[in-house]
Coordinates of C-alpha atoms in Angstrom, one line a residue:
Chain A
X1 CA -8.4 2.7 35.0
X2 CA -9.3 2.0 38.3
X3 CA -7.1 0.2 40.8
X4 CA -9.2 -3.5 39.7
X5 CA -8.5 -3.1 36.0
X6 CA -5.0 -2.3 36.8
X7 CA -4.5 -5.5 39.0
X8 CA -6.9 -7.5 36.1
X9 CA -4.2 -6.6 33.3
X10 CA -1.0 -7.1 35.8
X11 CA -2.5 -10.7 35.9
X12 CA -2.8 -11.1 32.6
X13 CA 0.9 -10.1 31.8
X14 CA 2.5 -11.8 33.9
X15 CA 0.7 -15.0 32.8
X16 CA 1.4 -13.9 29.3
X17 CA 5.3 -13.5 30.2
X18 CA 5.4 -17.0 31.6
X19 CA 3.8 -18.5 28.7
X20 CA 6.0 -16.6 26.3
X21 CA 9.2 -17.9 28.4
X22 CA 7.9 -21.5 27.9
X23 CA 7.5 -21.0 24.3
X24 CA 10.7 -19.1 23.9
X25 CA 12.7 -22.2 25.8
X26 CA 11.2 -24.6 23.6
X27 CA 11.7 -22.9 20.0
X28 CA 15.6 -22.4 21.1
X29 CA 15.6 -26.0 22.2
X30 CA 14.3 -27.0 18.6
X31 CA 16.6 -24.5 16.5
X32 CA 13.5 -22.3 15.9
X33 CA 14.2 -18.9 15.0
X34 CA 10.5 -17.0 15.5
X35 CA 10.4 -13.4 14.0
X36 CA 6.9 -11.5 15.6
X37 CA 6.1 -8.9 12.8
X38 CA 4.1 -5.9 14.2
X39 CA 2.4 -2.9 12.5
X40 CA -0.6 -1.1 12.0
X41 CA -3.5 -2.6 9.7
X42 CA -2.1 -2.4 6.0
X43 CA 1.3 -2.1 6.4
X44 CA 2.8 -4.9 4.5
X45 CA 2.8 -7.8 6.9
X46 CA 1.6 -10.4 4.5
X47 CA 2.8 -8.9 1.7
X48 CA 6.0 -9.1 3.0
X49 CA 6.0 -12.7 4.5
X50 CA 5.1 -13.8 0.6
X51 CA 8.2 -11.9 -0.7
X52 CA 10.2 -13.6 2.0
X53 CA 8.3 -17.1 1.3
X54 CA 9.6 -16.6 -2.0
X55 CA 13.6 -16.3 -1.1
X56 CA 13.6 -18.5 1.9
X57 CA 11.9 -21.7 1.0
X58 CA 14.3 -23.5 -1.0
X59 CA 16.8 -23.6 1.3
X60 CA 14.9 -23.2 4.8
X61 CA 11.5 -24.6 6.4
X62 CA 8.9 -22.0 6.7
X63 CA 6.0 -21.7 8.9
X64 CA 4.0 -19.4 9.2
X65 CA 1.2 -18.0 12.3
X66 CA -1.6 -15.6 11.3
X67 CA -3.6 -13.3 13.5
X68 CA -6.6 -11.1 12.4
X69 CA -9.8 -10.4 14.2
X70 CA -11.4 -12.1 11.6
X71 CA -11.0 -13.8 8.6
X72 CA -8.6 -16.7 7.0
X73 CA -7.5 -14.5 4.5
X74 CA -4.2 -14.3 5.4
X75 CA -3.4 -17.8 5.9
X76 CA -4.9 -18.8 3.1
X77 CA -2.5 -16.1 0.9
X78 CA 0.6 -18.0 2.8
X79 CA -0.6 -21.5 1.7
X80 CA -0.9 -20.3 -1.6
X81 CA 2.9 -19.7 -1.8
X82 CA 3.4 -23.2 -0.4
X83 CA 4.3 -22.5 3.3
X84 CA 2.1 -23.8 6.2
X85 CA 0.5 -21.5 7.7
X86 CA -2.2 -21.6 10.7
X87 CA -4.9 -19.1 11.5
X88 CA -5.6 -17.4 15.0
X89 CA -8.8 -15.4 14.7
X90 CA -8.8 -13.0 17.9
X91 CA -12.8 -12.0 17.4
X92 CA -12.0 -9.2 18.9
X93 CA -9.1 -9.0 20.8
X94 CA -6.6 -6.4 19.1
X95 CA -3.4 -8.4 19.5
X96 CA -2.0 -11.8 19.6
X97 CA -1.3 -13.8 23.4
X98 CA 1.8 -16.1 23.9
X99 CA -1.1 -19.0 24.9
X100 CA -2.8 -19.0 21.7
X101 CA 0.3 -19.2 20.1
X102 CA 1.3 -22.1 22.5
X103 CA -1.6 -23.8 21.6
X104 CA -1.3 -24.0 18.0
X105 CA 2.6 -24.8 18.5
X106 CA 1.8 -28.1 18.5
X107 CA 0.6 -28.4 15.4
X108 CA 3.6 -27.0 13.9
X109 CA 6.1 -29.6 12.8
X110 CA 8.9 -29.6 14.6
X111 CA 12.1 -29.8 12.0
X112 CA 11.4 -26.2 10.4
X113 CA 14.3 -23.4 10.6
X114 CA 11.8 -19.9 10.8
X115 CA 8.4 -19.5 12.3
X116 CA 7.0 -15.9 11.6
X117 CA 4.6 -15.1 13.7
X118 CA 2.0 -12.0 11.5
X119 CA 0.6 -10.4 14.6
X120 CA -3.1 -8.6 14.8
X121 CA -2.7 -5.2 12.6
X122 CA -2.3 -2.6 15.5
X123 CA 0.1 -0.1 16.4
X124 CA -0.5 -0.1 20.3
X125 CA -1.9 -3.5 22.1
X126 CA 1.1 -5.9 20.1
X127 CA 3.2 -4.3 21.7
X128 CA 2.1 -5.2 25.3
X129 CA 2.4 -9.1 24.8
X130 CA 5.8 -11.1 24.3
X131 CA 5.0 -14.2 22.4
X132 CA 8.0 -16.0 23.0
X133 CA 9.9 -14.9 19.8
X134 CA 13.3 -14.8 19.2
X135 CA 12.8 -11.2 16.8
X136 CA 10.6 -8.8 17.2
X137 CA 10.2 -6.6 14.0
X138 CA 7.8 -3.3 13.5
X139 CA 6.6 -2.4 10.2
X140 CA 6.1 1.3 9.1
X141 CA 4.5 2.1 5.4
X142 CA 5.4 5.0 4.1
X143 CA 1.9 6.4 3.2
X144 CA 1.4 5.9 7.2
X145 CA 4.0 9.1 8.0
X146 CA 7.3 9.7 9.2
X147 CA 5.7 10.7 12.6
X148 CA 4.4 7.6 14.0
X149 CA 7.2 6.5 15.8
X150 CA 7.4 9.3 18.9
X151 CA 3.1 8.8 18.4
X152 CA 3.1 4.6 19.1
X153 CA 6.1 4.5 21.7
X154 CA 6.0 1.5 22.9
X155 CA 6.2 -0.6 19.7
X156 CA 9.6 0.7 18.6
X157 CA 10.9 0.8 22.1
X158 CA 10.3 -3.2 22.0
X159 CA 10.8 -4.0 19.0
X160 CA 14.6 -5.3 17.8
X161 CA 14.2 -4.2 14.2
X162 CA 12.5 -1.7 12.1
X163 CA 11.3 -2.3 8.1
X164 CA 10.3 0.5 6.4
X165 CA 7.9 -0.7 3.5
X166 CA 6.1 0.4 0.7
X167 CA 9.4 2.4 -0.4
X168 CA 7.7 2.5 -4.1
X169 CA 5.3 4.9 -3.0
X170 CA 8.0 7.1 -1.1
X171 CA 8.1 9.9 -4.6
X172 CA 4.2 10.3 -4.4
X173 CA 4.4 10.9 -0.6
X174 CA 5.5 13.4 2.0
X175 CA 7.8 10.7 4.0
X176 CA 10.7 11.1 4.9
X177 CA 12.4 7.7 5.3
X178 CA 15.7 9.3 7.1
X179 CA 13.5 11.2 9.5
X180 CA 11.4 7.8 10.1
X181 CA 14.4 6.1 11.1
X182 CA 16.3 8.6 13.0
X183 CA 12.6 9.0 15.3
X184 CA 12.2 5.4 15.7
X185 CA 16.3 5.3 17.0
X186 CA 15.9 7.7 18.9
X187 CA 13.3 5.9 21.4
X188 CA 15.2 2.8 20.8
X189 CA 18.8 3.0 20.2
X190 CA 20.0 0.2 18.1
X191 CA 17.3 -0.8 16.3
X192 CA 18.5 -2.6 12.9
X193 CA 16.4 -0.5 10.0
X194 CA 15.5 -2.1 6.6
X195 CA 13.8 -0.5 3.6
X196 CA 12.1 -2.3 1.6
X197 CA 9.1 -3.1 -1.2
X198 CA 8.1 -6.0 -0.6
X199 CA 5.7 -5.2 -4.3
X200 CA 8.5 -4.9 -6.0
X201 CA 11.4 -6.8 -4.4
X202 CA 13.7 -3.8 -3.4
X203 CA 15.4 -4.8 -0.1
X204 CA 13.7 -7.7 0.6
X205 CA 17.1 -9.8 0.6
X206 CA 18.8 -7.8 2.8
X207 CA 16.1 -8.5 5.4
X208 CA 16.0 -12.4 4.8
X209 CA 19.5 -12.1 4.8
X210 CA 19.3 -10.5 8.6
X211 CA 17.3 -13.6 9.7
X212 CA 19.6 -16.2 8.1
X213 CA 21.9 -14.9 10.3
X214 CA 20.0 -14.6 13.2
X215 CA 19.1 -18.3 12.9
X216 CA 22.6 -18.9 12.9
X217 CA 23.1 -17.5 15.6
X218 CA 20.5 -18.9 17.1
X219 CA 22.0 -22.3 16.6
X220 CA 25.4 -21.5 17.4
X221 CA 24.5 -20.8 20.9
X222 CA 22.5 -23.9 21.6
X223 CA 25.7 -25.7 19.6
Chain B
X1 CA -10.3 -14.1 29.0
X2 CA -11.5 -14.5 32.8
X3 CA -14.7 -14.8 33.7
X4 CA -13.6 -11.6 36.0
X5 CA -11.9 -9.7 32.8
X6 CA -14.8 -10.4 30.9
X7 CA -17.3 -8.3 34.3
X8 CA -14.4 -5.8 34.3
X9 CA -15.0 -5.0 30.6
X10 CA -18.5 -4.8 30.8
X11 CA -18.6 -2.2 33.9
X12 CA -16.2 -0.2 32.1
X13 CA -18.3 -0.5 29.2
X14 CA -21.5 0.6 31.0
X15 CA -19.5 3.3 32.9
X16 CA -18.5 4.6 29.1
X17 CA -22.2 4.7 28.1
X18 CA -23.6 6.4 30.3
X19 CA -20.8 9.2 30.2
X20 CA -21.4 9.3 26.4
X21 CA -25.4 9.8 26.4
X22 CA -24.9 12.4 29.2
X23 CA -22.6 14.2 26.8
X24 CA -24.9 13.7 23.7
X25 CA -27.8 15.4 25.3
X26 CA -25.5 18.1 26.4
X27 CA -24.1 18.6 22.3
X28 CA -27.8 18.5 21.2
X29 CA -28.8 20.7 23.3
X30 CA -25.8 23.1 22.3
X31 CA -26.7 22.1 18.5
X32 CA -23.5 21.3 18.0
X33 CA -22.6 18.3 15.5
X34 CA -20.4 16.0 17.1
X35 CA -18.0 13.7 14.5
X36 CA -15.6 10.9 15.7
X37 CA -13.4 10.1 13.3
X38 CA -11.6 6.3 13.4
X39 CA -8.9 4.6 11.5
X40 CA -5.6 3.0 11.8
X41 CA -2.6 4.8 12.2
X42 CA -2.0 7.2 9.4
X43 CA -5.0 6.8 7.3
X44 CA -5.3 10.4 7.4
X45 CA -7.3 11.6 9.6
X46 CA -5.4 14.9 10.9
X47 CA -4.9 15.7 7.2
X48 CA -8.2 15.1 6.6
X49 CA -9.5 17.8 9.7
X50 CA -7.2 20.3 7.9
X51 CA -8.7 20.2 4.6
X52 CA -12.4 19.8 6.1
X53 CA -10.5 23.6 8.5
X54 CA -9.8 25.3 5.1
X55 CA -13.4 24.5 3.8
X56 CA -15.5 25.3 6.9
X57 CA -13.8 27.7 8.9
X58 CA -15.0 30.8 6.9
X59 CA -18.7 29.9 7.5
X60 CA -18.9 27.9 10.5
X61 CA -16.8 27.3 13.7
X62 CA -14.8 24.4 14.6
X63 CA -12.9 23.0 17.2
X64 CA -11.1 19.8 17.3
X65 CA -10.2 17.2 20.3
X66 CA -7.3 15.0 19.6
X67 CA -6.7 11.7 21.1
X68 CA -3.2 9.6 20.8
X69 CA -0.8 7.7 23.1
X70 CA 1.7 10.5 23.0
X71 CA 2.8 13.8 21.5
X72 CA 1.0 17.1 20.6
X73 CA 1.4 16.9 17.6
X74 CA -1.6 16.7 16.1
X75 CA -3.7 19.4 17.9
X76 CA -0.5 21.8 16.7
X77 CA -1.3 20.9 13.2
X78 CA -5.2 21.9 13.6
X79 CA -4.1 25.4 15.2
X80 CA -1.7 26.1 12.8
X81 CA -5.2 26.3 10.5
X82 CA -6.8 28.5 13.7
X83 CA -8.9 26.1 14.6
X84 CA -8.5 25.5 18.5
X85 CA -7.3 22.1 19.6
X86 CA -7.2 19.8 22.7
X87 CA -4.8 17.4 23.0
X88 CA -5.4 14.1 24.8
X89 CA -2.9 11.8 25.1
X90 CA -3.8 8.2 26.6
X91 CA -0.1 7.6 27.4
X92 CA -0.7 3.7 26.3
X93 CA -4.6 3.2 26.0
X94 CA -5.3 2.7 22.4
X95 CA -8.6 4.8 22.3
X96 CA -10.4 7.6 23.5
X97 CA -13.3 7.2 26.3
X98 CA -16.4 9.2 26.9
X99 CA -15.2 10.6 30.4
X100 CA -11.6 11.6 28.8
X101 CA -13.9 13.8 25.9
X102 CA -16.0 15.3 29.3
X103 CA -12.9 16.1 30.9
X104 CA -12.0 18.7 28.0
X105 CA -15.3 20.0 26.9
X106 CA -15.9 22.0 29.8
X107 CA -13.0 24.4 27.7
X108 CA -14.7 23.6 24.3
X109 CA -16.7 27.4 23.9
X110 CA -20.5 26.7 23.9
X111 CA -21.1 28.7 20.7
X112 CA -19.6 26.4 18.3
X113 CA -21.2 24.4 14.7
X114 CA -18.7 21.5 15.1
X115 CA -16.6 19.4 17.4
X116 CA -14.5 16.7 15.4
X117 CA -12.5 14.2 17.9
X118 CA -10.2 12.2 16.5
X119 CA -9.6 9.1 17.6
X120 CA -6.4 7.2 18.5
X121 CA -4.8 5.5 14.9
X122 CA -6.1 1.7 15.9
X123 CA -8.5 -0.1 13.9
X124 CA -10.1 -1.8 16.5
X125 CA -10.4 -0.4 20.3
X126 CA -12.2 2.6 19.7
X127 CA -15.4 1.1 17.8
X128 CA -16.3 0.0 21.4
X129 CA -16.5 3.1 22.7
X130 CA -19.0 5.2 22.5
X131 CA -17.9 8.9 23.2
X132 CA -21.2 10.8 22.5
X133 CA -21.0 11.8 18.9
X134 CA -23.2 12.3 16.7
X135 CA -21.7 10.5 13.7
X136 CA -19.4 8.2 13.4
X137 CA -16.5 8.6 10.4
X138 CA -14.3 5.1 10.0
X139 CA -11.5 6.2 7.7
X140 CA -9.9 3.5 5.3
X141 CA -6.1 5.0 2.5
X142 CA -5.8 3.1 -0.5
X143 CA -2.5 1.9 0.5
X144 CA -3.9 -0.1 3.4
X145 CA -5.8 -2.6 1.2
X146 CA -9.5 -3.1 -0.1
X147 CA -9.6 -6.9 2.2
X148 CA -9.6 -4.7 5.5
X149 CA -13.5 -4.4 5.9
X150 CA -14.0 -7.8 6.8
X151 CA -10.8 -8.4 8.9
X152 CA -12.0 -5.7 11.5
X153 CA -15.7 -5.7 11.2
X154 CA -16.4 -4.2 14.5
X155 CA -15.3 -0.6 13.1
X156 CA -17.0 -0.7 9.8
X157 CA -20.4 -2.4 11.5
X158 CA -20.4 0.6 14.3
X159 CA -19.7 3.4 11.8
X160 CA -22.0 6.0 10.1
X161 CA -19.7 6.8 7.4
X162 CA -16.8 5.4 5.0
X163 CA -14.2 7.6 4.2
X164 CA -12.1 6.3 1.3
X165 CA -9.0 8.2 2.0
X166 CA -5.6 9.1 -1.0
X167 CA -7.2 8.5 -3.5
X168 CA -4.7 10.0 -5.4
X169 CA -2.4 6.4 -4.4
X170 CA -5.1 4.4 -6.2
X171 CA -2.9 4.4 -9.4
X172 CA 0.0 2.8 -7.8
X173 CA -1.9 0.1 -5.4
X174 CA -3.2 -3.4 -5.4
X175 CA -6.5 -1.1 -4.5
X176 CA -10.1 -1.4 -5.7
X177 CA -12.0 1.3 -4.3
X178 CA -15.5 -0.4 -5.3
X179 CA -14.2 -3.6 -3.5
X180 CA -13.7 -2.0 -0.6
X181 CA -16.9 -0.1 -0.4
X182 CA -18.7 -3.3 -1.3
X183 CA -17.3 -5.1 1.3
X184 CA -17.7 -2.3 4.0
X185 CA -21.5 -2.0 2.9
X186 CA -22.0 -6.2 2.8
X187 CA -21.0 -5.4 7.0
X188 CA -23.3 -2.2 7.2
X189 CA -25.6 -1.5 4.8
X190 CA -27.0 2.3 4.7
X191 CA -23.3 3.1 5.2
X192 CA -23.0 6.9 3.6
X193 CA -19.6 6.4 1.4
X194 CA -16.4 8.9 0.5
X195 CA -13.7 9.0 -1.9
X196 CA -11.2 11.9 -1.5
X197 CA -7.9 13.0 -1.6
X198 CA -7.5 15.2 1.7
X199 CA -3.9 16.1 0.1
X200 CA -4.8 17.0 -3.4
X201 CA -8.4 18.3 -1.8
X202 CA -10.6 16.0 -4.3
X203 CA -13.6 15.2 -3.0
X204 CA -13.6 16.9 0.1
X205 CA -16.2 19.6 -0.5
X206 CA -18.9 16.7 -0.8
X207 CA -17.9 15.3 2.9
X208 CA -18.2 18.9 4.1
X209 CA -21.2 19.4 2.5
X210 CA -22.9 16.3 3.6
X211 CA -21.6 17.3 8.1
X212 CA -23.1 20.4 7.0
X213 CA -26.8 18.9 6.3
X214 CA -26.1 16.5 9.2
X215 CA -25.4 19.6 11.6
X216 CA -28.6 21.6 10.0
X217 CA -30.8 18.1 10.5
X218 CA -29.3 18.3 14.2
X219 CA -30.7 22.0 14.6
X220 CA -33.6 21.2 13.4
X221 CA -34.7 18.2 15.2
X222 CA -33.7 20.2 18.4
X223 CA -35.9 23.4 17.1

């Protein structure tokens, strides 16, 4: 990169940041909890927001914020299970920016409890780019490998939790759940690790349970 | 993006091309078959070079340039087969570029069949950038979904070849090999299309075989 690109991209993250502050300020205002799920293409993201659909809406407001390069397929897989659920297509940009989500913030209604935001599937750029969640969360298949943490850095260092998923295809694969999670915590102390399949149910409560919490928490500060 | 990102891009775009052709002509000339292979993270791709080792190394030789934010260890994995390795870690950038692949081949030996690079895991950066190759592999597991063609077109449309990778997950996946390849073809038609198991070694031998006629169509061309 030379010294331009670098100033370019400095620019663009520090409008990013203060875009993701605004959006941050308001969502706490409003009792929002926003969850930012992260992860390479194929992970589980969607899968996993319909699992959590399923638990959650009875008792809590859902929306839901889809980014893909292309395609509505996502959204459209959301709305099915009854949630609303808006579509950003990037068209080529490989990860969400706190102004797209900004603008499609007001379309949300305002009384809802969680708004999950399903980022572009990619390991690397996601990470970059705060989008003014509360929660960010990194998903890590098993069929992906229990080396990828120390590989893609930067999205476990920011991310505040960890879900392991696909844990029904952990006896046909050489992954290592334990050694997953010990990589990931060791580049980012802390983290909160769930293991999950979001298929089959296993673990999924324990996670919407996590964000329950959080969104009482949430509250309880603005209280 | 700016109206200044968008000139940024497309300098370091034309820088990139013009590196790659340069080191094209120089690979042609060498007759050695270039192959950049593409996917997200953990499709298999470094599994994939060490079945492709075992099958080629007897008759041909190899050498491998690895590209990934951080870590060696993926070029470790390819020596361990004794096949020599580069490492190239971006240390953030989520795909290789033509000058980084110059930088090392200076050390590649000039009597070598062929050079596989393997991309950083990411779905979509490195289909913009071309880094001189001859062919272009886009590698897609079973456990990441048969809906991904469409959602990142860019690295099916820019691809030479489809590699269906663990197969041998098929029978415990939402995962329709024929869908996939369907879709991937409706984006590029003429795309040449894999189904293997790098792990189990099924249906490698007919990928091997077909960079072998690809490296013997290169020699020829050039004789």
């Amino acid at each position: 990169m030379s010294t331009k690109d670098v100033l370019v991209l400095r620019d663009l993250l520090a409008t990013n940041k203060q875009a993701a502050a605004a959006i941050r300020k308001e969502l706490r205002a409003r009792g929002i909890l926003a969850v930012n799920l992260l992860s390479s293409p194929g992970s589980g993201k969607t899968t996993l927001l319909e699992a959590l659909a399923e638990r959650l809406r009875d008792r809590y407001r859902l929306a839901v914020i889809e980014g893909d390069i292309e395609t509505e397929r996502d959204a459209e897989r959301i709305r099915a299970k009854g949630i609303p659920a808006w579509q950003i297509t990037t068209g080529g940009a490989c990860h969400l920016e706190a102004r797209m989500i900004g603008k499609v913030l007001g379309e949300v209604p305002a009384a809802i409890d969680f708004l999950f935001i399903e980022n572009v599937g990619n390991l690397v750029c996601p990470a970059g780019y705060d989008l003014g969640e509360e929660l960010r969360c990194v998903l890590l298949s098993s069929p992906e490998g229990d080396d990828k943490p120390a590989k893609y850095p930067q999205a476990f260092l920011t991310a505040d939790c960890l879900i392991l998923t696909k844990s029904d295809l952990v006896p046909y694969l050489p992954f290592d759940p334990a050694k997953a999670a010990a990589e990931a915590l060791s580049i980012k102390p802390g983290l909160r690790v769930f293991t999950l399949s979001a298929l089959r149910g296993d673990g999924v409560d324990e996670l919407a349970a996590f964000f329950v919490e959080a969104l009482e928490r949430l509250r309880s500060v603005r209280a």
